[in-house]
Amino acid sequence: MPRISWGNVLLTALAPVIWGSTYIVTTTFLPPDRPFTAALLRCLPAGLLLSLFVRRLPARRDWGRLAVLAALNIGCFQALLFIAAYRLPGGVAAVVGAIQPLLVMGMAWSMDGARPRRGAVWASVLGVFGMAALLLTPGAAWDALGIAAALAGAACMAAGTYLARRWRPDVPVLAFTGWQLLAGGAMLLPLALLADPPLPALGSGAVLGYAYLSLAGALLAYAIWFRGIARLSPVAVSSLGLLSPLTAVILGWALLGQSMRGWSLLGLVTVFGSVLAVQWAQAAPPQQQRV
């Protein structure tokens, strides 16, 4: 049996679980129609807090790569995510995003010559079909610009996950996380100012909602995510991202009374099985990895 570092897997899985909870927080507590403001207030304060707390600057040679990672993991990804969310039903966007593990495998093959493991490939394909069964509804709209944004967002997150391991500077994970959130938040600032209406007077629920998005959804979740990237394979980490829409569906069923039956239940079990299968495939010894 493959030996899996379940402690690292479970801790890293906490990040997409937290991200999956942000949907219900956003729709329940935050003012509507301000997606870039929500992304800005999620990332920039968390980046400031972490950077001030750690007080560790990357080496000068690492700043260029850090800016690219901040754009891929935070700035561009968040912007594309919200464009896709506004132009597509959530199920369509999630299904497109489910191709991230396959994209990471392609990058590892093309850049490192690491051929994808057969079990991980089939498990990832199964995860896409499971996500479709879980979330797609008859007559779902396939807006071309929305699909392009969802594909580009998936590519950004896949590249950011893959390159974060290759390009990680010699700084603690909290500093690595903080500088990406700070730079990515700064990239989102012009979008929030130009595209979103000003914030209204905020009640206590909205203040707590934004605080949750920043402290849990960005500071804690991204720190756990980048820690996991340093300890697990990029393919294994990217497959854990499928737990985010899974969590959103389960919370919607448990807290909002949303229905889940038939194909949805089968899709949920399939996606969860896909995530586990990728972990086992990536931990398999070399003689079991050949395609």
PDB file of C-alpha atoms in Angstrom:
ATOM      1  CA  MET A   1       0.000   0.000   0.000  1.00  0.00           C
ATOM      2  CA  PRO A   2       1.272   3.522  -0.749  1.00  0.00           C
ATOM      3  CA  ARG A   3       2.405   5.460   2.307  1.00  0.00           C
ATOM      4  CA  ILE A   4       0.542   8.748   2.555  1.00  0.00           C
ATOM      5  CA  SER A   5       1.291  11.587   4.941  1.00  0.00           C
ATOM      6  CA  TRP A   6      -2.309  11.844   6.066  1.00  0.00           C
ATOM      7  CA  GLY A   7      -1.500  14.561   8.596  1.00  0.00           C
ATOM      8  CA  ASN A   8      -0.262  16.865   5.840  1.00  0.00           C
ATOM      9  CA  VAL A   9      -3.130  15.864   3.522  1.00  0.00           C
ATOM     10  CA  LEU A  10      -5.817  16.557   6.135  1.00  0.00           C
ATOM     11  CA  LEU A  11      -4.289  19.864   7.220  1.00  0.00           C
ATOM     12  CA  THR A  12      -3.918  21.035   3.613  1.00  0.00           C
ATOM     13  CA  ALA A  13      -7.500  19.936   2.887  1.00  0.00           C
ATOM     14  CA  LEU A  14      -8.655  22.407   5.536  1.00  0.00           C
ATOM     15  CA  ALA A  15      -7.812  25.300   3.152  1.00  0.00           C
ATOM     16  CA  PRO A  16     -10.325  24.412   0.377  1.00  0.00           C
ATOM     17  CA  VAL A  17     -12.876  23.488   3.051  1.00  0.00           C
ATOM     18  CA  ILE A  18     -12.571  27.029   4.430  1.00  0.00           C
ATOM     19  CA  TRP A  19     -12.811  28.464   0.895  1.00  0.00           C
ATOM     20  CA  GLY A  20     -15.967  26.432   0.360  1.00  0.00           C
ATOM     21  CA  SER A  21     -17.531  28.096   3.399  1.00  0.00           C
ATOM     22  CA  THR A  22     -16.958  31.589   2.015  1.00  0.00           C
ATOM     23  CA  TYR A  23     -19.863  31.244  -0.431  1.00  0.00           C
ATOM     24  CA  ILE A  24     -22.462  31.032   2.317  1.00  0.00           C
ATOM     25  CA  VAL A  25     -20.761  33.855   4.255  1.00  0.00           C
ATOM     26  CA  THR A  26     -20.687  36.088   1.164  1.00  0.00           C
ATOM     27  CA  THR A  27     -24.305  35.511   0.161  1.00  0.00           C
ATOM     28  CA  THR A  28     -25.655  35.724   3.716  1.00  0.00           C
ATOM     29  CA  PHE A  29     -23.747  38.606   5.312  1.00  0.00           C
ATOM     30  CA  LEU A  30     -22.034  40.784   2.702  1.00  0.00           C
ATOM     31  CA  PRO A  31     -23.498  43.572   0.553  1.00  0.00           C
ATOM     32  CA  PRO A  32     -24.247  42.279  -2.976  1.00  0.00           C
ATOM     33  CA  ASP A  33     -22.647  43.173  -6.323  1.00  0.00           C
ATOM     34  CA  ARG A  34     -19.203  44.054  -4.978  1.00  0.00           C
ATOM     35  CA  PRO A  35     -17.081  41.036  -5.972  1.00  0.00           C
ATOM     36  CA  PHE A  36     -13.752  42.808  -6.376  1.00  0.00           C
ATOM     37  CA  THR A  37     -14.220  44.698  -3.120  1.00  0.00           C
ATOM     38  CA  ALA A  38     -14.822  41.384  -1.373  1.00  0.00           C
ATOM     39  CA  ALA A  39     -11.659  39.937  -2.946  1.00  0.00           C
ATOM     40  CA  LEU A  40      -9.676  43.055  -2.000  1.00  0.00           C
ATOM     41  CA  LEU A  41     -10.857  43.047   1.623  1.00  0.00           C
ATOM     42  CA  ARG A  42     -10.177  39.344   1.761  1.00  0.00           C
ATOM     43  CA  CYS A  43      -6.551  39.536   0.629  1.00  0.00           C
ATOM     44  CA  LEU A  44      -5.017  42.945   1.355  1.00  0.00           C
ATOM     45  CA  PRO A  45      -5.614  43.162   5.151  1.00  0.00           C
ATOM     46  CA  ALA A  46      -4.454  39.568   5.602  1.00  0.00           C
ATOM     47  CA  GLY A  47      -1.289  40.313   3.617  1.00  0.00           C
ATOM     48  CA  LEU A  48      -0.583  43.408   5.691  1.00  0.00           C
ATOM     49  CA  LEU A  49      -1.074  41.535   8.962  1.00  0.00           C
ATOM     50  CA  LEU A  50       1.167  38.635   7.979  1.00  0.00           C
ATOM     51  CA  SER A  51       3.903  40.839   6.515  1.00  0.00           C
ATOM     52  CA  LEU A  52       4.003  43.054   9.612  1.00  0.00           C
ATOM     53  CA  PHE A  53       3.928  40.047  11.935  1.00  0.00           C
ATOM     54  CA  VAL A  54       6.723  38.092  10.260  1.00  0.00           C
ATOM     55  CA  ARG A  55       8.888  41.083   9.235  1.00  0.00           C
ATOM     56  CA  ARG A  56      10.922  39.010   6.796  1.00  0.00           C
ATOM     57  CA  LEU A  57      11.778  40.322   3.344  1.00  0.00           C
ATOM     58  CA  PRO A  58      12.521  37.927   0.481  1.00  0.00           C
ATOM     59  CA  ALA A  59      15.878  38.297  -1.232  1.00  0.00           C
ATOM     60  CA  ARG A  60      15.982  40.870  -4.030  1.00  0.00           C
ATOM     61  CA  ARG A  61      16.378  38.149  -6.661  1.00  0.00           C
ATOM     62  CA  ASP A  62      13.072  36.584  -5.558  1.00  0.00           C
ATOM     63  CA  TRP A  63      10.835  39.646  -5.952  1.00  0.00           C
ATOM     64  CA  GLY A  64      10.089  39.097  -9.633  1.00  0.00           C
ATOM     65  CA  ARG A  65       9.021  35.508  -9.120  1.00  0.00           C
ATOM     66  CA  LEU A  66       7.031  36.479  -6.041  1.00  0.00           C
ATOM     67  CA  ALA A  67       5.119  39.067  -8.086  1.00  0.00           C
ATOM     68  CA  VAL A  68       4.281  36.412 -10.701  1.00  0.00           C
ATOM     69  CA  LEU A  69       3.087  34.022  -7.986  1.00  0.00           C
ATOM     70  CA  ALA A  70       0.993  36.770  -6.385  1.00  0.00           C
ATOM     71  CA  ALA A  71      -0.660  37.468  -9.732  1.00  0.00           C
ATOM     72  CA  LEU A  72      -1.322  33.783 -10.447  1.00  0.00           C
ATOM     73  CA  ASN A  73      -2.500  32.720  -6.984  1.00  0.00           C
ATOM     74  CA  ILE A  74      -4.230  35.907  -5.839  1.00  0.00           C
ATOM     75  CA  GLY A  75      -4.689  38.865  -8.205  1.00  0.00           C
ATOM     76  CA  CYS A  76      -5.499  37.330 -11.581  1.00  0.00           C
ATOM     77  CA  PHE A  77      -7.130  34.231 -10.109  1.00  0.00           C
ATOM     78  CA  GLN A  78      -9.507  36.211  -7.880  1.00  0.00           C
ATOM     79  CA  ALA A  79     -10.477  38.593 -10.688  1.00  0.00           C
ATOM     80  CA  LEU A  80     -11.113  35.769 -13.178  1.00  0.00           C
ATOM     81  CA  LEU A  81     -12.973  33.770 -10.550  1.00  0.00           C
ATOM     82  CA  PHE A  82     -15.471  36.566  -9.985  1.00  0.00           C
ATOM     83  CA  ILE A  83     -15.889  37.276 -13.709  1.00  0.00           C
ATOM     84  CA  ALA A  84     -16.715  33.595 -14.227  1.00  0.00           C
ATOM     85  CA  ALA A  85     -19.042  33.589 -11.219  1.00  0.00           C
ATOM     86  CA  TYR A  86     -21.017  36.538 -12.601  1.00  0.00           C
ATOM     87  CA  ARG A  87     -21.334  35.149 -16.132  1.00  0.00           C
ATOM     88  CA  LEU A  88     -21.810  31.440 -15.397  1.00  0.00           C
ATOM     89  CA  PRO A  89     -23.902  29.349 -13.041  1.00  0.00           C
ATOM     90  CA  GLY A  90     -21.772  28.227 -10.110  1.00  0.00           C
ATOM     91  CA  GLY A  91     -21.954  24.606 -11.234  1.00  0.00           C
ATOM     92  CA  VAL A  92     -20.473  25.322 -14.661  1.00  0.00           C
ATOM     93  CA  ALA A  93     -17.625  27.371 -13.159  1.00  0.00           C
ATOM     94  CA  ALA A  94     -16.830  24.606 -10.660  1.00  0.00           C
ATOM     95  CA  VAL A  95     -16.798  21.909 -13.353  1.00  0.00           C
ATOM     96  CA  VAL A  96     -14.353  23.945 -15.457  1.00  0.00           C
ATOM     97  CA  GLY A  97     -12.199  24.556 -12.371  1.00  0.00           C
ATOM     98  CA  ALA A  98     -12.084  20.817 -11.678  1.00  0.00           C
ATOM     99  CA  ILE A  99      -9.553  20.374 -14.507  1.00  0.00           C
ATOM    100  CA  GLN A 100      -6.799  21.959 -12.357  1.00  0.00           C
ATOM    101  CA  PRO A 101      -5.150  18.642 -11.343  1.00  0.00           C
ATOM    102  CA  LEU A 102      -4.928  17.664 -15.036  1.00  0.00           C
ATOM    103  CA  LEU A 103      -3.356  21.020 -15.866  1.00  0.00           C
ATOM    104  CA  VAL A 104      -0.764  20.578 -13.098  1.00  0.00           C
ATOM    105  CA  MET A 105       0.109  17.123 -14.454  1.00  0.00           C
ATOM    106  CA  GLY A 106       0.578  18.627 -17.913  1.00  0.00           C
ATOM    107  CA  MET A 107       2.892  21.310 -16.538  1.00  0.00           C
ATOM    108  CA  ALA A 108       4.967  18.780 -14.604  1.00  0.00           C
ATOM    109  CA  TRP A 109       5.267  16.616 -17.724  1.00  0.00           C
ATOM    110  CA  SER A 110       6.195  19.460 -20.072  1.00  0.00           C
ATOM    111  CA  MET A 111       8.570  21.310 -17.718  1.00  0.00           C
ATOM    112  CA  ASP A 112      10.075  18.529 -15.590  1.00  0.00           C
ATOM    113  CA  GLY A 113       9.611  15.484 -17.791  1.00  0.00           C
ATOM    114  CA  ALA A 114       7.552  13.872 -14.991  1.00  0.00           C
ATOM    115  CA  ARG A 115       5.045  11.643 -16.769  1.00  0.00           C
ATOM    116  CA  PRO A 116       1.633  11.701 -15.081  1.00  0.00           C
ATOM    117  CA  ARG A 117       0.682   8.662 -13.063  1.00  0.00           C
ATOM    118  CA  ARG A 118      -2.043   6.646 -14.687  1.00  0.00           C
ATOM    119  CA  GLY A 119      -4.117   6.340 -11.521  1.00  0.00           C
ATOM    120  CA  ALA A 120      -3.952  10.089 -10.885  1.00  0.00           C
ATOM    121  CA  VAL A 121      -5.019  10.872 -14.475  1.00  0.00           C
ATOM    122  CA  TRP A 122      -8.072   8.600 -14.366  1.00  0.00           C
ATOM    123  CA  ALA A 123      -9.006   9.749 -10.869  1.00  0.00           C
ATOM    124  CA  SER A 124      -8.808  13.402 -11.963  1.00  0.00           C
ATOM    125  CA  VAL A 125     -10.964  12.752 -15.034  1.00  0.00           C
ATOM    126  CA  LEU A 126     -13.446  10.979 -12.772  1.00  0.00           C
ATOM    127  CA  GLY A 127     -13.429  14.053 -10.519  1.00  0.00           C
ATOM    128  CA  VAL A 128     -14.507  16.272 -13.434  1.00  0.00           C
ATOM    129  CA  PHE A 129     -17.406  13.942 -14.250  1.00  0.00           C
ATOM    130  CA  GLY A 130     -18.335  13.728 -10.575  1.00  0.00           C
ATOM    131  CA  MET A 131     -18.383  17.520 -10.309  1.00  0.00           C
ATOM    132  CA  ALA A 132     -20.625  17.687 -13.374  1.00  0.00           C
ATOM    133  CA  ALA A 133     -23.053  15.184 -11.850  1.00  0.00           C
ATOM    134  CA  LEU A 134     -23.023  17.077  -8.552  1.00  0.00           C
ATOM    135  CA  LEU A 135     -23.474  20.619  -9.836  1.00  0.00           C
ATOM    136  CA  LEU A 136     -24.653  20.828 -13.451  1.00  0.00           C
ATOM    137  CA  THR A 137     -28.337  21.375 -14.069  1.00  0.00           C
ATOM    138  CA  PRO A 138     -30.319  20.978 -17.328  1.00  0.00           C
ATOM    139  CA  GLY A 139     -30.193  24.145 -19.405  1.00  0.00           C
ATOM    140  CA  ALA A 140     -27.081  25.534 -17.701  1.00  0.00           C
ATOM    141  CA  ALA A 141     -25.802  28.605 -19.562  1.00  0.00           C
ATOM    142  CA  TRP A 142     -22.429  28.272 -21.309  1.00  0.00           C
ATOM    143  CA  ASP A 143     -21.437  31.900 -21.820  1.00  0.00           C
ATOM    144  CA  ALA A 144     -18.268  32.083 -23.951  1.00  0.00           C
ATOM    145  CA  LEU A 145     -16.588  34.881 -21.976  1.00  0.00           C
ATOM    146  CA  GLY A 146     -17.504  33.176 -18.701  1.00  0.00           C
ATOM    147  CA  ILE A 147     -16.027  29.874 -19.872  1.00  0.00           C
ATOM    148  CA  ALA A 148     -12.851  31.654 -21.014  1.00  0.00           C
ATOM    149  CA  ALA A 149     -12.544  33.369 -17.618  1.00  0.00           C
ATOM    150  CA  ALA A 150     -13.117  30.078 -15.775  1.00  0.00           C
ATOM    151  CA  LEU A 151     -10.503  28.298 -17.920  1.00  0.00           C
ATOM    152  CA  ALA A 152      -7.994  31.116 -17.448  1.00  0.00           C
ATOM    153  CA  GLY A 153      -8.659  31.133 -13.710  1.00  0.00           C
ATOM    154  CA  ALA A 154      -8.109  27.386 -13.501  1.00  0.00           C
ATOM    155  CA  ALA A 155      -4.872  27.753 -15.468  1.00  0.00           C
ATOM    156  CA  CYS A 156      -3.687  30.552 -13.154  1.00  0.00           C
ATOM    157  CA  MET A 157      -4.353  28.525 -10.015  1.00  0.00           C
ATOM    158  CA  ALA A 158      -2.751  25.409 -11.507  1.00  0.00           C
ATOM    159  CA  ALA A 159       0.355  27.344 -12.568  1.00  0.00           C
ATOM    160  CA  GLY A 160       0.507  29.112  -9.205  1.00  0.00           C
ATOM    161  CA  THR A 161       0.287  25.803  -7.340  1.00  0.00           C
ATOM    162  CA  TYR A 162       2.959  24.212  -9.520  1.00  0.00           C
ATOM    163  CA  LEU A 163       5.370  27.169  -9.505  1.00  0.00           C
ATOM    164  CA  ALA A 164       4.951  27.918  -5.795  1.00  0.00           C
ATOM    165  CA  ARG A 165       6.940  24.769  -5.049  1.00  0.00           C
ATOM    166  CA  ARG A 166       9.613  25.428  -7.679  1.00  0.00           C
ATOM    167  CA  TRP A 167      10.057  29.125  -6.912  1.00  0.00           C
ATOM    168  CA  ARG A 168       9.562  29.264  -3.169  1.00  0.00           C
ATOM    169  CA  PRO A 169      12.044  31.774  -1.678  1.00  0.00           C
ATOM    170  CA  ASP A 170      14.040  31.064   1.462  1.00  0.00           C
ATOM    171  CA  VAL A 171      11.525  32.625   3.844  1.00  0.00           C
ATOM    172  CA  PRO A 172       9.029  31.146   6.352  1.00  0.00           C
ATOM    173  CA  VAL A 173       5.684  30.035   4.960  1.00  0.00           C
ATOM    174  CA  LEU A 174       3.888  32.914   6.716  1.00  0.00           C
ATOM    175  CA  ALA A 175       6.137  35.455   5.002  1.00  0.00           C
ATOM    176  CA  PHE A 176       5.719  33.670   1.655  1.00  0.00           C
ATOM    177  CA  THR A 177       1.948  33.799   2.133  1.00  0.00           C
ATOM    178  CA  GLY A 178       1.850  37.369   3.409  1.00  0.00           C
ATOM    179  CA  TRP A 179       3.810  38.915   0.556  1.00  0.00           C
ATOM    180  CA  GLN A 180       1.687  37.130  -2.042  1.00  0.00           C
ATOM    181  CA  LEU A 181      -1.537  38.299  -0.382  1.00  0.00           C
ATOM    182  CA  LEU A 182      -0.196  41.837  -0.072  1.00  0.00           C
ATOM    183  CA  ALA A 183       0.949  42.062  -3.696  1.00  0.00           C
ATOM    184  CA  GLY A 184      -2.152  40.284  -5.008  1.00  0.00           C
ATOM    185  CA  GLY A 185      -4.411  42.572  -2.965  1.00  0.00           C
ATOM    186  CA  ALA A 186      -2.639  45.603  -4.406  1.00  0.00           C
ATOM    187  CA  MET A 187      -3.375  44.263  -7.903  1.00  0.00           C
ATOM    188  CA  LEU A 188      -7.072  43.988  -7.009  1.00  0.00           C
ATOM    189  CA  LEU A 189      -7.294  47.554  -5.651  1.00  0.00           C
ATOM    190  CA  PRO A 190      -7.810  49.319  -9.033  1.00  0.00           C
ATOM    191  CA  LEU A 191     -10.501  46.797 -10.021  1.00  0.00           C
ATOM    192  CA  ALA A 192     -12.372  47.316  -6.762  1.00  0.00           C
ATOM    193  CA  LEU A 193     -12.236  51.118  -7.107  1.00  0.00           C
ATOM    194  CA  LEU A 194     -13.235  51.210 -10.777  1.00  0.00           C
ATOM    195  CA  ALA A 195     -15.680  48.322 -11.146  1.00  0.00           C
ATOM    196  CA  ASP A 196     -17.565  48.127  -7.845  1.00  0.00           C
ATOM    197  CA  PRO A 197     -19.922  50.679  -6.268  1.00  0.00           C
ATOM    198  CA  PRO A 198     -18.807  52.175  -2.940  1.00  0.00           C
ATOM    199  CA  LEU A 199     -19.561  50.182   0.183  1.00  0.00           C
ATOM    200  CA  PRO A 200     -22.675  51.157   2.120  1.00  0.00           C
ATOM    201  CA  ALA A 201     -22.664  51.583   5.888  1.00  0.00           C
ATOM    202  CA  LEU A 202     -21.770  48.146   7.220  1.00  0.00           C
ATOM    203  CA  GLY A 203     -23.652  46.375   9.982  1.00  0.00           C
ATOM    204  CA  SER A 204     -22.050  44.023  12.457  1.00  0.00           C
ATOM    205  CA  GLY A 205     -22.874  40.989  10.273  1.00  0.00           C
ATOM    206  CA  ALA A 206     -21.042  42.435   7.255  1.00  0.00           C
ATOM    207  CA  VAL A 207     -18.043  43.452   9.381  1.00  0.00           C
ATOM    208  CA  LEU A 208     -17.809  39.940  10.831  1.00  0.00           C
ATOM    209  CA  GLY A 209     -18.258  38.480   7.338  1.00  0.00           C
ATOM    210  CA  TYR A 210     -15.376  40.483   5.884  1.00  0.00           C
ATOM    211  CA  ALA A 211     -13.259  39.626   8.936  1.00  0.00           C
ATOM    212  CA  TYR A 212     -13.950  35.925   8.368  1.00  0.00           C
ATOM    213  CA  LEU A 213     -13.058  36.195   4.684  1.00  0.00           C
ATOM    214  CA  SER A 214      -9.758  37.876   5.538  1.00  0.00           C
ATOM    215  CA  LEU A 215      -8.620  36.025   8.670  1.00  0.00           C
ATOM    216  CA  ALA A 216      -9.921  32.544   7.853  1.00  0.00           C
ATOM    217  CA  GLY A 217     -10.468  32.646   4.079  1.00  0.00           C
ATOM    218  CA  ALA A 218      -7.127  34.280   3.255  1.00  0.00           C
ATOM    219  CA  LEU A 219      -4.638  34.452   6.144  1.00  0.00           C
ATOM    220  CA  LEU A 220      -5.242  30.979   7.592  1.00  0.00           C
ATOM    221  CA  ALA A 221      -6.330  29.143   4.443  1.00  0.00           C
ATOM    222  CA  TYR A 222      -3.517  30.368   2.167  1.00  0.00           C
ATOM    223  CA  ALA A 223      -0.879  29.749   4.847  1.00  0.00           C
ATOM    224  CA  ILE A 224      -2.109  26.148   5.145  1.00  0.00           C
ATOM    225  CA  TRP A 225      -2.274  25.833   1.343  1.00  0.00           C
ATOM    226  CA  PHE A 226       1.307  26.992   0.738  1.00  0.00           C
ATOM    227  CA  ARG A 227       2.541  24.835   3.624  1.00  0.00           C
ATOM    228  CA  GLY A 228       0.908  21.870   1.899  1.00  0.00           C
ATOM    229  CA  ILE A 229       2.509  22.724  -1.438  1.00  0.00           C
ATOM    230  CA  ALA A 230       5.929  22.518   0.253  1.00  0.00           C
ATOM    231  CA  ARG A 231       5.182  19.041   1.662  1.00  0.00           C
ATOM    232  CA  LEU A 232       2.953  17.307  -0.898  1.00  0.00           C
ATOM    233  CA  SER A 233       3.145  16.938  -4.669  1.00  0.00           C
ATOM    234  CA  PRO A 234       1.484  19.781  -6.627  1.00  0.00           C
ATOM    235  CA  VAL A 235      -0.921  17.264  -8.206  1.00  0.00           C
ATOM    236  CA  ALA A 236      -2.013  15.967  -4.793  1.00  0.00           C
ATOM    237  CA  VAL A 237      -2.516  19.519  -3.520  1.00  0.00           C
ATOM    238  CA  SER A 238      -4.460  20.665  -6.586  1.00  0.00           C
ATOM    239  CA  SER A 239      -6.841  17.701  -6.297  1.00  0.00           C
ATOM    240  CA  LEU A 240      -7.701  18.814  -2.775  1.00  0.00           C
ATOM    241  CA  GLY A 241      -9.088  22.005  -4.326  1.00  0.00           C
ATOM    242  CA  LEU A 242     -12.139  19.971  -5.418  1.00  0.00           C
ATOM    243  CA  LEU A 243     -13.177  19.946  -1.759  1.00  0.00           C
ATOM    244  CA  SER A 244     -14.093  23.638  -2.005  1.00  0.00           C
ATOM    245  CA  PRO A 245     -17.280  23.296  -4.130  1.00  0.00           C
ATOM    246  CA  LEU A 246     -17.983  20.048  -2.270  1.00  0.00           C
ATOM    247  CA  THR A 247     -17.996  21.953   1.027  1.00  0.00           C
ATOM    248  CA  ALA A 248     -20.199  24.696  -0.428  1.00  0.00           C
ATOM    249  CA  VAL A 249     -22.785  22.111  -1.511  1.00  0.00           C
ATOM    250  CA  ILE A 250     -22.771  20.316   1.851  1.00  0.00           C
ATOM    251  CA  LEU A 251     -23.130  23.600   3.786  1.00  0.00           C
ATOM    252  CA  GLY A 252     -25.948  24.694   1.485  1.00  0.00           C
ATOM    253  CA  TRP A 253     -27.744  21.412   2.180  1.00  0.00           C
ATOM    254  CA  ALA A 254     -27.094  21.492   5.943  1.00  0.00           C
ATOM    255  CA  LEU A 255     -27.679  25.194   6.673  1.00  0.00           C
ATOM    256  CA  LEU A 256     -29.882  26.509   3.861  1.00  0.00           C
ATOM    257  CA  GLY A 257     -32.064  23.492   3.207  1.00  0.00           C
ATOM    258  CA  GLN A 258     -30.907  23.085  -0.399  1.00  0.00           C
ATOM    259  CA  SER A 259     -31.859  19.729  -1.902  1.00  0.00           C
ATOM    260  CA  MET A 260     -29.288  17.074  -2.769  1.00  0.00           C
ATOM    261  CA  ARG A 261     -30.404  13.699  -4.108  1.00  0.00           C
ATOM    262  CA  GLY A 262     -29.911  11.201  -6.918  1.00  0.00           C
ATOM    263  CA  TRP A 263     -27.181  12.295  -9.329  1.00  0.00           C
ATOM    264  CA  SER A 264     -26.003  14.976  -6.888  1.00  0.00           C
ATOM    265  CA  LEU A 265     -25.299  12.404  -4.183  1.00  0.00           C
ATOM    266  CA  LEU A 266     -23.534  10.144  -6.693  1.00  0.00           C
ATOM    267  CA  GLY A 267     -21.462  13.099  -7.893  1.00  0.00           C
ATOM    268  CA  LEU A 268     -20.511  14.051  -4.325  1.00  0.00           C
ATOM    269  CA  VAL A 269     -19.299  10.524  -3.552  1.00  0.00           C
ATOM    270  CA  THR A 270     -17.456  10.375  -6.895  1.00  0.00           C
ATOM    271  CA  VAL A 271     -15.612  13.655  -6.315  1.00  0.00           C
ATOM    272  CA  PHE A 272     -14.597  12.634  -2.814  1.00  0.00           C
ATOM    273  CA  GLY A 273     -13.404   9.271  -4.107  1.00  0.00           C
ATOM    274  CA  SER A 274     -11.449  11.040  -6.847  1.00  0.00           C
ATOM    275  CA  VAL A 275      -9.606  13.185  -4.293  1.00  0.00           C
ATOM    276  CA  LEU A 276      -8.654  10.121  -2.242  1.00  0.00           C
ATOM    277  CA  ALA A 277      -7.590   8.181  -5.351  1.00  0.00           C
ATOM    278  CA  VAL A 278      -5.259  10.991  -6.457  1.00  0.00           C
ATOM    279  CA  GLN A 279      -3.603  10.995  -3.025  1.00  0.00           C
ATOM    280  CA  TRP A 280      -2.990   7.233  -3.246  1.00  0.00           C
ATOM    281  CA  ALA A 281      -1.767   7.426  -6.843  1.00  0.00           C
ATOM    282  CA  GLN A 282       0.706  10.218  -6.066  1.00  0.00           C
ATOM    283  CA  ALA A 283       2.084   8.268  -3.100  1.00  0.00           C
ATOM    284  CA  ALA A 284       2.577   5.061  -5.106  1.00  0.00           C
ATOM    285  CA  PRO A 285       6.184   3.773  -5.363  1.00  0.00           C
ATOM    286  CA  PRO A 286       8.015   4.232  -8.694  1.00  0.00           C
ATOM    287  CA  GLN A 287       7.288   0.749 -10.055  1.00  0.00           C
ATOM    288  CA  GLN A 288       3.550   1.503  -9.820  1.00  0.00           C
ATOM    289  CA  GLN A 289       3.723   4.904 -11.473  1.00  0.00           C
ATOM    290  CA  ARG A 290       4.475   4.098 -15.103  1.00  0.00           C
ATOM    291  CA  VAL A 291       1.950   4.894 -17.783  1.00  0.00           C
TER     292      VAL A 291
END
